[in-house]
Structures are given as C-alpha cells and as structure tokens.
C-alpha cells in the first residue's frame, strides 16, 4: 500500500495529466482506468477533474458513472455535474441535479447560478422562483453573479417586471448586470426599453452592442442596426464577434445594402477568426445573393474550407432567387452526395427553385421525397412553394385541390399566393374566391382590397367593386405607404412613398430628380 506522501504524489500526477490531456478521449479513458486501478476514484478533487474532462468531451454517461461512484458527493462534485449538463445543453437535467444537491447541502453561489441558468434555458419559471427563494433564505443575493443570473432567468421567461425589480435591488451592478436586463427586454420585443437601458449603461461591452443590434434587426428596423454598428466601430473600444457580424450582414441583406456589406466583407478578410467562421460566410453569401451578386456568393461558397447545412441551403436559396433552378437542383444533389442531410428549410429553398424555374415534375418529386425519404412533415412554407409552382405553370385547379387537402389550415399567405396566380392567368372567378379567403383571415390587408377592386372591375362587377371600396372606407383601412432604401457613398437612407421634399435628405433629392428625369426620357423614347 502506498504511503500518504506517495498517494498525494500519484493523485497530483493524475490530476496534472487530466489538466494537460483533458480534451483527448483515449488519454482521458486511460487516465480514468489508471485512477480506478489505484483506487483513487473516490477522491473529490480528482473526480471533479474527471467530470470536467468528460464535459469537454460531451460524454455525460461516463461523467454520470464517475459521479455515481462517489459515496457522499460534496457540493463541488454536484456543481461540476450541473455545469456538465449545461455545457451539453441539457438544462432540465442540470436543474434536477441541483434539486438533488439542495436536498443534502446548503447551496452556494456557484450552484445557484448553474440552477438559474438551467431554468433560463428550459423556460422553467416555477423552478427559477424556487431558486430565488433559496437565494433569499441563504442570503446569496449580495453576489453580483447571482443577481445577474436572476435578471437573466426572469428576462428569458418574459417577466421583465421581476427582472427590473431584481436589477433595481442589486447593490453592486457590473456590465453583465446591465447587459442581462438589456437582453431581457430584447427577447421580450420591447426595443424601446432595451434602448433606454443601453443609453443608461455606464459601460458597454461587445455583448451589449450585439444584443441591441440583434434587437433592432429582429424588430424589422435593419437601418437602425447598421447605424448602431457604425457607432460601435466609431467608438473603437470593442471588436465585433461573429454574432455581431452575422446580425449586421443580415440587416444588409434585408435592405440590399451592398456597399455596407462589402465594407463588412473587408473587415472579415482582415480577421482569420471571422474569415474561417462558417456562420459569417453564410451571412456574407446571403448578402451577395440578395443584392444580385450571385457570382460572388458562389465564389465564397467554393472557397469555404468547411460547409454546414446552412451553407448549402443559402447557396441553393440564392440560385432559386436568381432563377437558376436546374443549377440549384445540381447543388442539392451535391449536398446529398457529401453526406449532409437536408432539413425543412433546405426543402423550402429547393422547392422555391423549382417554382421559379417552372420545374413542375422535379418539384412534385422533391415534395414527395420530403415526406417519404426524410420523414419530414410538410410546413405551410412547403405548401406555399407548391402552390406557387402550380400557379406559375397555370395549373390553378391543381393548386386549389392541393390547398383543400393540406394537412394544416391554409393561412393568408397561401391564399395570397393563389390570388396572385389567378390574377396572372386572368381567372377572375378563382381570384375573387381567393381574395375573400384572404380577407376572412386578414381583414385589415389593404393590398387585397385593392386587388379585389381590380378583379371586380375587370369582371365588370361594378357594384361589387364599389362595395369593396366602401368596406375599405368604413373600416378606415388606408393603403400603407411604400418604403424604400437608397445607398449613397456607403450610407443607407430610408424614405416613404408619402415623404415630401422636406423629409428627404439633401444629398438624395438630386438623385431622385435625376432618376425621375431619366425615367421620363426612357418613356419618351419608348413612345417614339
């Protein structure tokens, strides 16, 4: 039997090996076996190191076995296991481990934070409030990290009143405290309150900036997201993360801000970390696809050292958008050959490609494969693509039959797509029926009232046309003004169709006048 000094030396040696080689599966297994052979697996410190090693390797079963070998696990071992389940995104299991811990130990700040994180991710408000009660009982609220976790938990569960109350009661607030509150308002779609918190923050970090940028983009105000990113870069204190860049690029894609996207591309090229990030390259491809620069998107796709499902889906979607349906199908086949399994979004993209290219047979075949080969349940988007495909080909009766036998109730988007197809083929009878279906689902849709008036006019149903106008007037429905963006020297400007000259920036108005003058000249030439 080893003496105590030699035992300590052996344990230290094993611990050093775990620290040095904890990310190598075979070595961790060998070290674990060595520890078992020497009878060291009941040592708390060594057990925690083994648990951490298995957490990094995403091996919860092995970690649970290590934990179960401890006769009386201490709070460190429990907390280590909680961290493991959080690391592998099993928040419910993490909270269950905390429940076991609290039955035999007095929780500390670290274990409470782990439990609150599990409740945040699992949207477990009841569990979170129980942990909050423990924080009061054991007087753990003085630690900022605990307060931050409480603010985050209430925010993610949509209880911003409670999140604000916890925040206001915190004696010590750090940048993470402010960011947790800000992020909560963003997740609850309260962008004005989020901006208030953002403006009041004594210090901001890249997470704060990113949360606000993501919030603006999520509220369909991409221009404000770009303006905020510009402010962040001008301040120069924080370097954007891949999440920041993806949100900014998505905003560029939303409004076609090609020059701004190219500027971001330049920033990406200077950073190896961002240049190799798959999600960043996917977002960059999306910008170029939606801005009409399909060749650049293809180049980025071809140069990517690693591609994920979204990479393939993005390029297929881009090809569909530009009418290159057959090429999109070839890329889809290449994706399948590479071993990547398509998901629902991929099928939306490839079915859209078939619709834009008029590939009826291929579209029907793919729709059937979605169900029979991959076991996916068709969504409203898949049905929408098929309705669009059949309508573009003039098969209106088949499209109506598909709508009527859908496994889910058709929404206004489906009927609006069918309505467009009917108008394109001048089938006034079906167009009238589709228009009424849209109004049943969305009675405030100004565009459909106008389309119905158009249908009734062409069908010489003037009484119905006037009745439609009257309904629009009686319900005080006004046509929403069109919204446009224009990019001047890399700066994106927004204006509405109803804007007067006074509302338009001085450097944009001359461009608009020039465009109008050119349009009139083109019309004059056409009339010659």
XYZ file of C-alpha atoms in Angstrom:
528
model
C 0.000 0.000 0.000
C 1.284 3.480 -0.888
C 2.257 5.867 1.912
C 0.277 9.121 2.266
C 3.003 11.303 0.640
C 3.282 8.881 -2.315
C -0.530 8.774 -2.589
C -0.653 12.569 -2.825
C 2.097 12.499 -5.413
C 0.182 9.961 -7.526
C -3.046 11.984 -7.279
C -1.204 15.152 -8.271
C 0.335 13.317 -11.221
C -3.056 12.033 -12.418
C -4.601 15.462 -11.941
C -1.811 17.061 -13.994
C -2.370 14.543 -16.797
C -6.114 15.334 -16.840
C -5.444 19.057 -16.966
C -2.943 18.620 -19.813
C -4.758 15.983 -21.888
C -8.414 16.515 -20.883
C -9.544 17.010 -24.492
C -8.127 13.694 -25.794
C -10.758 10.921 -25.424
C -8.371 7.941 -25.376
C -5.996 9.555 -22.883
C -8.869 10.531 -20.562
C -10.163 6.947 -20.668
C -6.682 5.610 -19.888
C -6.208 8.091 -17.027
C -9.638 7.139 -15.675
C -8.731 3.435 -15.809
C -5.427 4.174 -14.081
C -7.267 6.051 -11.322
C -9.672 3.108 -10.837
C -6.742 0.649 -10.640
C -5.121 2.753 -7.918
C -8.426 3.169 -6.055
C -8.475 6.949 -6.412
C -11.937 7.406 -7.928
C -13.452 8.424 -4.587
C -11.165 11.421 -4.283
C -13.283 14.584 -4.645
C -10.677 16.716 -6.399
C -9.772 14.022 -8.920
C -13.464 13.255 -9.527
C -14.147 16.909 -10.354
C -11.288 16.898 -12.839
C -12.641 13.723 -14.459
C -16.120 15.263 -14.617
C -14.714 18.378 -16.277
C -12.751 16.271 -18.754
C -15.845 14.273 -19.735
C -17.861 17.501 -20.000
C -15.381 18.887 -22.544
C -15.677 15.613 -24.470
C -19.512 15.736 -24.409
C -19.689 12.390 -22.551
C -22.472 12.730 -19.958
C -22.909 8.957 -19.463
C -19.270 8.479 -18.435
C -19.425 11.562 -16.218
C -22.570 10.293 -14.511
C -20.812 6.980 -13.854
C -17.877 8.813 -12.255
C -20.299 10.817 -10.122
C -22.257 7.718 -9.043
C -19.059 6.125 -7.683
C -18.725 8.843 -5.036
C -20.314 7.631 -1.770
C -21.045 11.150 -0.407
C -20.712 13.721 -3.186
C -19.836 17.187 -1.948
C -21.168 20.470 -3.340
C -18.200 20.788 -5.722
C -18.989 17.450 -7.366
C -22.671 18.345 -7.715
C -21.841 21.748 -9.186
C -19.409 20.133 -11.601
C -22.155 17.785 -12.828
C -24.589 20.715 -13.181
C -22.012 22.534 -15.317
C -21.591 19.436 -17.478
C -25.313 19.213 -18.287
C -25.415 22.930 -19.041
C -22.365 22.542 -21.270
C -24.046 19.826 -23.341
C -27.342 21.792 -23.352
C -29.411 19.568 -21.061
C -30.838 22.336 -18.812
C -33.680 20.252 -17.334
C -31.238 17.585 -16.189
C -28.973 20.299 -14.729
C -31.857 21.580 -12.602
C -32.650 18.027 -11.457
C -29.056 17.638 -10.230
C -29.410 20.928 -8.336
C -32.581 19.575 -6.700
C -30.556 16.552 -5.507
C -27.827 18.889 -4.242
C -30.215 21.102 -2.277
C -31.675 18.025 -0.532
C -28.376 17.313 1.225
C -26.267 20.507 1.035
C -26.635 24.224 1.557
C -26.381 25.700 -1.982
C -23.661 28.239 -2.675
C -23.463 30.987 -5.309
C -21.933 28.765 -7.991
C -24.560 26.021 -7.716
C -27.398 28.581 -7.625
C -26.097 30.278 -10.776
C -25.978 26.876 -12.515
C -29.563 26.123 -11.469
C -30.802 29.531 -12.624
C -29.044 29.070 -15.953
C -30.860 25.754 -16.376
C -34.204 27.434 -15.592
C -33.426 30.212 -18.086
C -32.706 27.847 -20.937
C -35.593 25.487 -20.163
C -38.053 28.390 -19.652
C -38.732 26.953 -16.183
C -40.183 29.952 -14.332
C -41.518 27.868 -11.431
C -38.107 26.314 -10.794
C -36.461 29.715 -11.124
C -38.721 31.216 -8.465
C -37.942 28.322 -6.128
C -34.215 29.000 -6.570
C -34.883 32.719 -5.995
C -36.462 31.758 -2.675
C -33.297 29.867 -1.761
C -31.225 32.922 -2.628
C -33.210 34.892 -0.039
C -33.122 32.103 2.507
C -29.374 31.561 2.344
C -28.547 35.249 1.770
C -26.754 34.701 -1.544
C -28.124 37.817 -3.265
C -25.157 40.044 -2.405
C -23.057 38.376 -5.115
C -23.465 40.204 -8.484
C -23.201 36.940 -10.421
C -26.310 35.619 -8.608
C -28.264 38.816 -9.276
C -27.231 38.700 -12.940
C -28.452 35.106 -13.220
C -31.802 36.056 -11.654
C -32.257 39.004 -14.048
C -31.423 36.710 -16.975
C -33.786 33.976 -15.777
C -36.766 36.333 -15.392
C -35.944 38.045 -18.690
C -35.806 34.793 -20.648
C -39.126 33.775 -19.075
C -40.758 37.032 -20.177
C -41.153 38.510 -16.673
C -39.414 41.831 -17.149
C -41.163 43.449 -14.192
C -39.475 40.943 -11.867
C -36.192 41.234 -13.766
C -36.255 45.024 -13.341
C -37.108 44.648 -9.613
C -34.127 42.323 -9.040
C -31.876 44.668 -11.001
C -33.037 47.730 -9.030
C -32.401 45.889 -5.762
C -28.813 44.953 -6.616
C -26.266 46.874 -4.561
C -23.399 46.151 -6.944
C -24.050 46.156 -10.701
C -21.456 45.310 -13.322
C -21.648 45.441 -17.115
C -23.090 41.902 -17.119
C -25.981 43.088 -14.901
C -26.930 45.844 -17.335
C -26.490 43.522 -20.317
C -28.742 40.848 -18.746
C -31.518 43.416 -18.310
C -30.988 44.782 -21.822
C -31.059 41.293 -23.318
C -34.278 40.503 -21.434
C -36.064 43.474 -22.980
C -34.751 42.486 -26.423
C -36.084 38.940 -26.007
C -39.459 40.361 -24.951
C -39.564 42.549 -28.107
C -39.544 45.735 -26.010
C -36.914 47.512 -28.081
C -37.655 50.959 -26.613
C -36.979 49.789 -23.054
C -33.880 47.962 -24.284
C -32.598 51.188 -25.836
C -33.305 53.053 -22.596
C -31.144 50.565 -20.681
C -28.475 50.716 -23.383
C -28.301 54.525 -23.209
C -28.120 54.473 -19.392
C -25.300 51.908 -19.217
C -22.163 53.373 -17.600
C -20.019 50.929 -19.583
C -20.803 48.767 -22.604
C -19.158 45.629 -23.872
C -19.439 43.848 -27.197
C -22.323 41.718 -25.861
C -24.324 44.872 -25.055
C -23.759 46.319 -28.529
C -24.558 42.973 -30.163
C -27.794 42.490 -28.189
C -29.021 45.909 -29.286
C -28.041 45.333 -32.923
C -29.769 41.922 -32.918
C -32.815 43.544 -31.311
C -33.141 46.205 -33.996
C -32.754 43.625 -36.730
C -35.379 41.402 -35.082
C -37.844 44.310 -34.933
C -37.522 44.788 -38.703
C -35.551 48.028 -38.346
C -32.318 46.984 -40.072
C -31.282 50.564 -40.793
C -31.034 51.321 -37.071
C -28.997 48.142 -36.596
C -26.496 49.365 -39.197
C -26.369 52.836 -37.646
C -25.631 51.313 -34.232
C -22.875 49.134 -35.656
C -21.358 52.243 -37.232
C -21.405 53.928 -33.797
C -19.752 50.879 -32.242
C -16.952 50.925 -34.803
C -16.504 54.692 -34.390
C -16.145 54.273 -30.633
C -13.438 51.690 -31.308
C -13.418 50.103 -27.843
C -14.987 46.762 -28.712
C -14.217 44.301 -31.514
C -17.273 42.664 -33.092
C -17.859 38.951 -32.568
C -19.162 36.553 -35.198
C -22.687 37.054 -33.771
C -22.359 40.829 -34.242
C -21.160 40.427 -37.825
C -23.910 37.936 -38.700
C -26.606 40.314 -37.365
C -25.127 43.257 -39.311
C -24.845 41.228 -42.527
C -28.435 40.022 -42.097
C -29.507 43.675 -41.830
C -27.566 44.452 -45.028
C -29.337 41.566 -46.771
C -32.749 42.812 -45.587
C -32.407 46.189 -47.331
C -29.907 45.360 -50.083
C -27.103 47.490 -48.607
C -24.437 46.081 -50.904
C -21.736 48.705 -50.255
C -22.133 48.338 -46.499
C -21.927 44.550 -46.929
C -18.717 44.909 -48.922
C -17.311 47.099 -46.162
C -18.049 44.342 -43.630
C -16.505 41.810 -46.027
C -13.299 43.867 -45.898
C -13.314 43.715 -42.079
C -13.874 39.952 -42.203
C -10.934 39.439 -44.578
C -8.587 41.080 -42.042
C -9.585 38.672 -39.264
C -8.620 34.992 -39.552
C -11.132 34.142 -36.823
C -14.041 35.725 -38.712
C -12.799 34.655 -42.152
C -12.963 30.978 -41.158
C -16.282 31.248 -39.306
C -18.959 29.249 -41.148
C -21.908 31.357 -39.917
C -20.171 34.577 -41.022
C -19.534 33.201 -44.516
C -23.141 32.007 -44.710
C -24.394 35.505 -43.845
C -21.996 37.050 -46.367
C -23.286 34.746 -49.109
C -26.846 35.749 -48.205
C -25.989 39.456 -48.643
C -24.483 38.894 -52.084
C -27.330 36.614 -53.184
C -29.997 39.137 -52.190
C -28.033 42.052 -53.681
C -27.766 40.456 -57.116
C -24.078 39.441 -56.816
C -24.624 35.714 -57.228
C -21.129 35.073 -58.652
C -19.509 36.495 -55.515
C -21.727 34.275 -53.361
C -20.679 31.235 -55.415
C -17.006 32.197 -55.003
C -17.334 32.416 -51.214
C -19.150 29.066 -51.166
C -16.444 27.413 -53.268
C -13.627 28.764 -51.061
C -15.187 27.760 -47.730
C -12.964 25.108 -46.088
C -15.942 23.808 -44.112
C -19.606 23.921 -45.045
C -22.625 23.187 -42.890
C -26.254 22.614 -43.822
C -26.959 26.359 -43.812
C -24.099 26.947 -46.277
C -25.694 24.595 -48.792
C -29.181 25.956 -48.096
C -28.059 29.572 -48.548
C -26.465 28.970 -51.949
C -29.482 26.902 -53.115
C -31.782 29.714 -51.981
C -29.632 32.263 -53.843
C -29.745 30.230 -57.041
C -33.528 29.921 -56.662
C -33.855 33.684 -56.223
C -31.969 34.290 -59.473
C -33.925 31.752 -61.494
C -31.135 29.176 -61.762
C -33.423 26.314 -60.788
C -31.570 23.499 -62.542
C -28.236 24.595 -61.083
C -29.905 24.696 -57.640
C -31.003 21.076 -58.104
C -27.430 20.109 -59.044
C -26.103 21.763 -55.873
C -28.803 19.964 -53.877
C -27.637 16.629 -55.328
C -24.006 17.537 -54.495
C -25.092 18.239 -50.926
C -26.718 14.822 -50.625
C -23.598 13.152 -52.041
C -21.457 14.946 -49.436
C -23.485 13.275 -46.693
C -25.327 16.386 -45.467
C -28.971 15.627 -44.647
C -31.481 18.321 -45.725
C -33.936 19.842 -43.289
C -37.252 21.645 -43.746
C -35.562 24.938 -44.688
C -33.426 23.258 -47.353
C -36.538 21.804 -48.948
C -38.214 25.236 -48.921
C -35.217 26.591 -50.862
C -35.071 23.791 -53.415
C -38.857 23.785 -53.937
C -38.694 27.549 -54.403
C -36.002 26.966 -57.045
C -38.339 24.606 -58.875
C -41.163 27.164 -58.685
C -39.045 29.992 -60.098
C -37.745 27.791 -62.925
C -41.104 26.146 -63.686
C -39.783 22.645 -62.934
C -43.125 21.015 -62.118
C -42.120 17.349 -62.314
C -38.953 17.893 -60.270
C -40.879 19.929 -57.689
C -43.545 17.249 -57.231
C -40.846 14.570 -56.942
C -38.975 16.542 -54.278
C -42.176 17.262 -52.343
C -42.895 13.529 -52.222
C -39.276 12.771 -51.177
C -39.604 15.252 -48.320
C -42.282 13.006 -46.811
C -41.316 9.500 -47.956
C -37.493 9.595 -47.790
C -36.749 12.005 -44.947
C -39.861 11.634 -42.808
C -40.382 15.391 -42.653
C -43.806 16.887 -42.112
C -44.686 19.498 -44.771
C -44.971 23.000 -43.319
C -47.018 25.938 -44.561
C -43.890 27.175 -46.408
C -43.577 23.897 -48.355
C -47.218 24.056 -49.381
C -46.718 27.698 -50.346
C -43.881 26.737 -52.699
C -46.006 24.029 -54.304
C -48.975 26.372 -54.753
C -46.643 28.939 -56.321
C -45.134 26.250 -58.590
C -48.537 25.065 -59.846
C -49.895 28.618 -60.267
C -46.873 29.785 -62.262
C -47.419 26.837 -64.606
C -51.103 27.765 -64.962
C -52.369 24.671 -63.108
C -54.800 26.655 -60.957
C -57.288 23.845 -60.355
C -54.491 21.510 -59.171
C -53.201 24.276 -56.880
C -56.696 24.743 -55.392
C -57.024 20.981 -54.919
C -53.674 20.911 -53.066
C -54.795 23.769 -50.795
C -58.044 21.994 -49.971
C -56.299 18.745 -48.977
C -53.483 20.327 -46.975
C -52.767 18.633 -43.639
C -52.758 22.085 -41.977
C -55.114 25.022 -42.355
C -54.013 27.327 -45.194
C -53.022 30.789 -43.997
C -53.409 34.163 -45.692
C -50.005 33.793 -47.388
C -51.157 30.627 -49.189
C -54.368 32.271 -50.399
C -52.495 35.442 -51.369
C -50.094 33.342 -53.467
C -53.038 31.605 -55.106
C -54.685 35.000 -55.688
C -51.564 36.278 -57.485
C -51.533 33.175 -59.670
C -55.194 33.660 -60.562
C -54.622 37.317 -61.436
C -51.658 36.378 -63.610
C -53.816 33.921 -65.556
C -56.854 36.290 -65.526
C -59.073 33.728 -63.814
C -61.451 36.219 -62.147
C -63.714 33.571 -60.627
C -60.949 31.906 -58.620
C -59.271 35.247 -57.907
C -62.475 36.537 -56.304
C -62.745 33.409 -54.148
C -59.072 33.638 -53.078
C -59.376 37.350 -52.263
C -62.354 36.728 -49.988
C -60.421 33.948 -48.216
C -57.554 36.364 -47.530
C -59.930 38.981 -46.108
C -61.553 36.367 -43.865
C -58.121 35.680 -42.346
C -56.668 39.201 -42.505
C -59.483 41.784 -42.726
C -57.001 44.686 -42.399
C -54.975 43.772 -45.509
C -55.146 46.951 -47.596
C -53.477 45.323 -50.612
C -56.151 42.635 -51.028
C -58.990 45.191 -51.018
C -57.259 46.960 -53.887
C -56.690 43.682 -55.741
C -60.337 42.695 -55.265
C -61.444 46.045 -56.656
C -59.175 45.313 -59.643
C -60.741 41.831 -60.064
C -64.323 43.118 -59.884
C -63.507 45.913 -62.338
C -62.134 43.519 -64.945
C -65.099 41.187 -64.425
C -67.466 44.199 -64.920
C -68.881 43.675 -61.406
C -69.007 47.373 -60.621
C -71.422 47.039 -57.713
C -69.006 44.632 -56.025
C -66.078 46.929 -56.823
C -67.832 49.918 -55.223
C -68.842 47.762 -52.236
C -65.190 46.815 -51.747
C -64.183 50.491 -51.740
C -66.938 51.234 -49.233
C -65.827 48.397 -46.929
C -62.306 49.794 -47.000
C -63.611 53.273 -46.142
C -65.974 52.058 -43.404
C -63.226 50.085 -41.670
C -60.857 53.069 -42.012
C -58.289 50.978 -43.841
C -55.657 53.063 -45.581
C -53.094 51.925 -48.066
C -49.745 51.626 -46.319
C -47.083 53.793 -47.971
C -44.267 52.019 -49.759
C -40.866 52.094 -48.082
C -37.577 52.343 -49.998
C -33.891 52.484 -49.230
C -31.112 54.085 -51.209
C -27.386 53.771 -50.576
C -25.221 56.852 -51.168
C -21.465 56.518 -50.611
C -21.978 53.502 -48.363
C -24.639 55.217 -46.204
C -28.168 53.766 -46.314
C -31.120 56.228 -46.259
C -34.771 55.333 -45.781
C -37.834 57.193 -47.091
C -41.527 56.522 -47.615
C -43.612 57.000 -50.721
C -45.581 59.746 -48.956
C -42.476 61.706 -47.895
C -42.296 65.302 -49.084
C -39.131 67.021 -50.271
C -38.650 68.403 -46.751
C -38.335 64.882 -45.332
C -35.768 63.726 -47.875
C -32.070 64.240 -47.215
C -30.471 67.000 -49.317
C -27.979 64.654 -50.992
C -30.715 62.179 -52.003
C -33.163 64.603 -53.611
C -30.922 65.438 -56.609
C -30.509 61.705 -57.237
C -34.274 61.198 -57.134
C -34.799 64.108 -59.532
C -32.221 62.599 -61.875
C -33.927 59.190 -61.718
C -37.338 60.752 -62.466
C -35.855 62.759 -65.358
C -34.212 59.591 -66.748
C -37.460 57.625 -66.394
C -39.395 60.310 -68.303
C -36.733 60.302 -71.008
C -36.968 56.492 -71.316
C -40.757 56.726 -71.630
C -40.449 59.391 -74.327
C -38.064 57.158 -76.281
C -40.458 54.220 -75.998
C -43.301 56.330 -77.362
C -41.307 57.460 -80.396
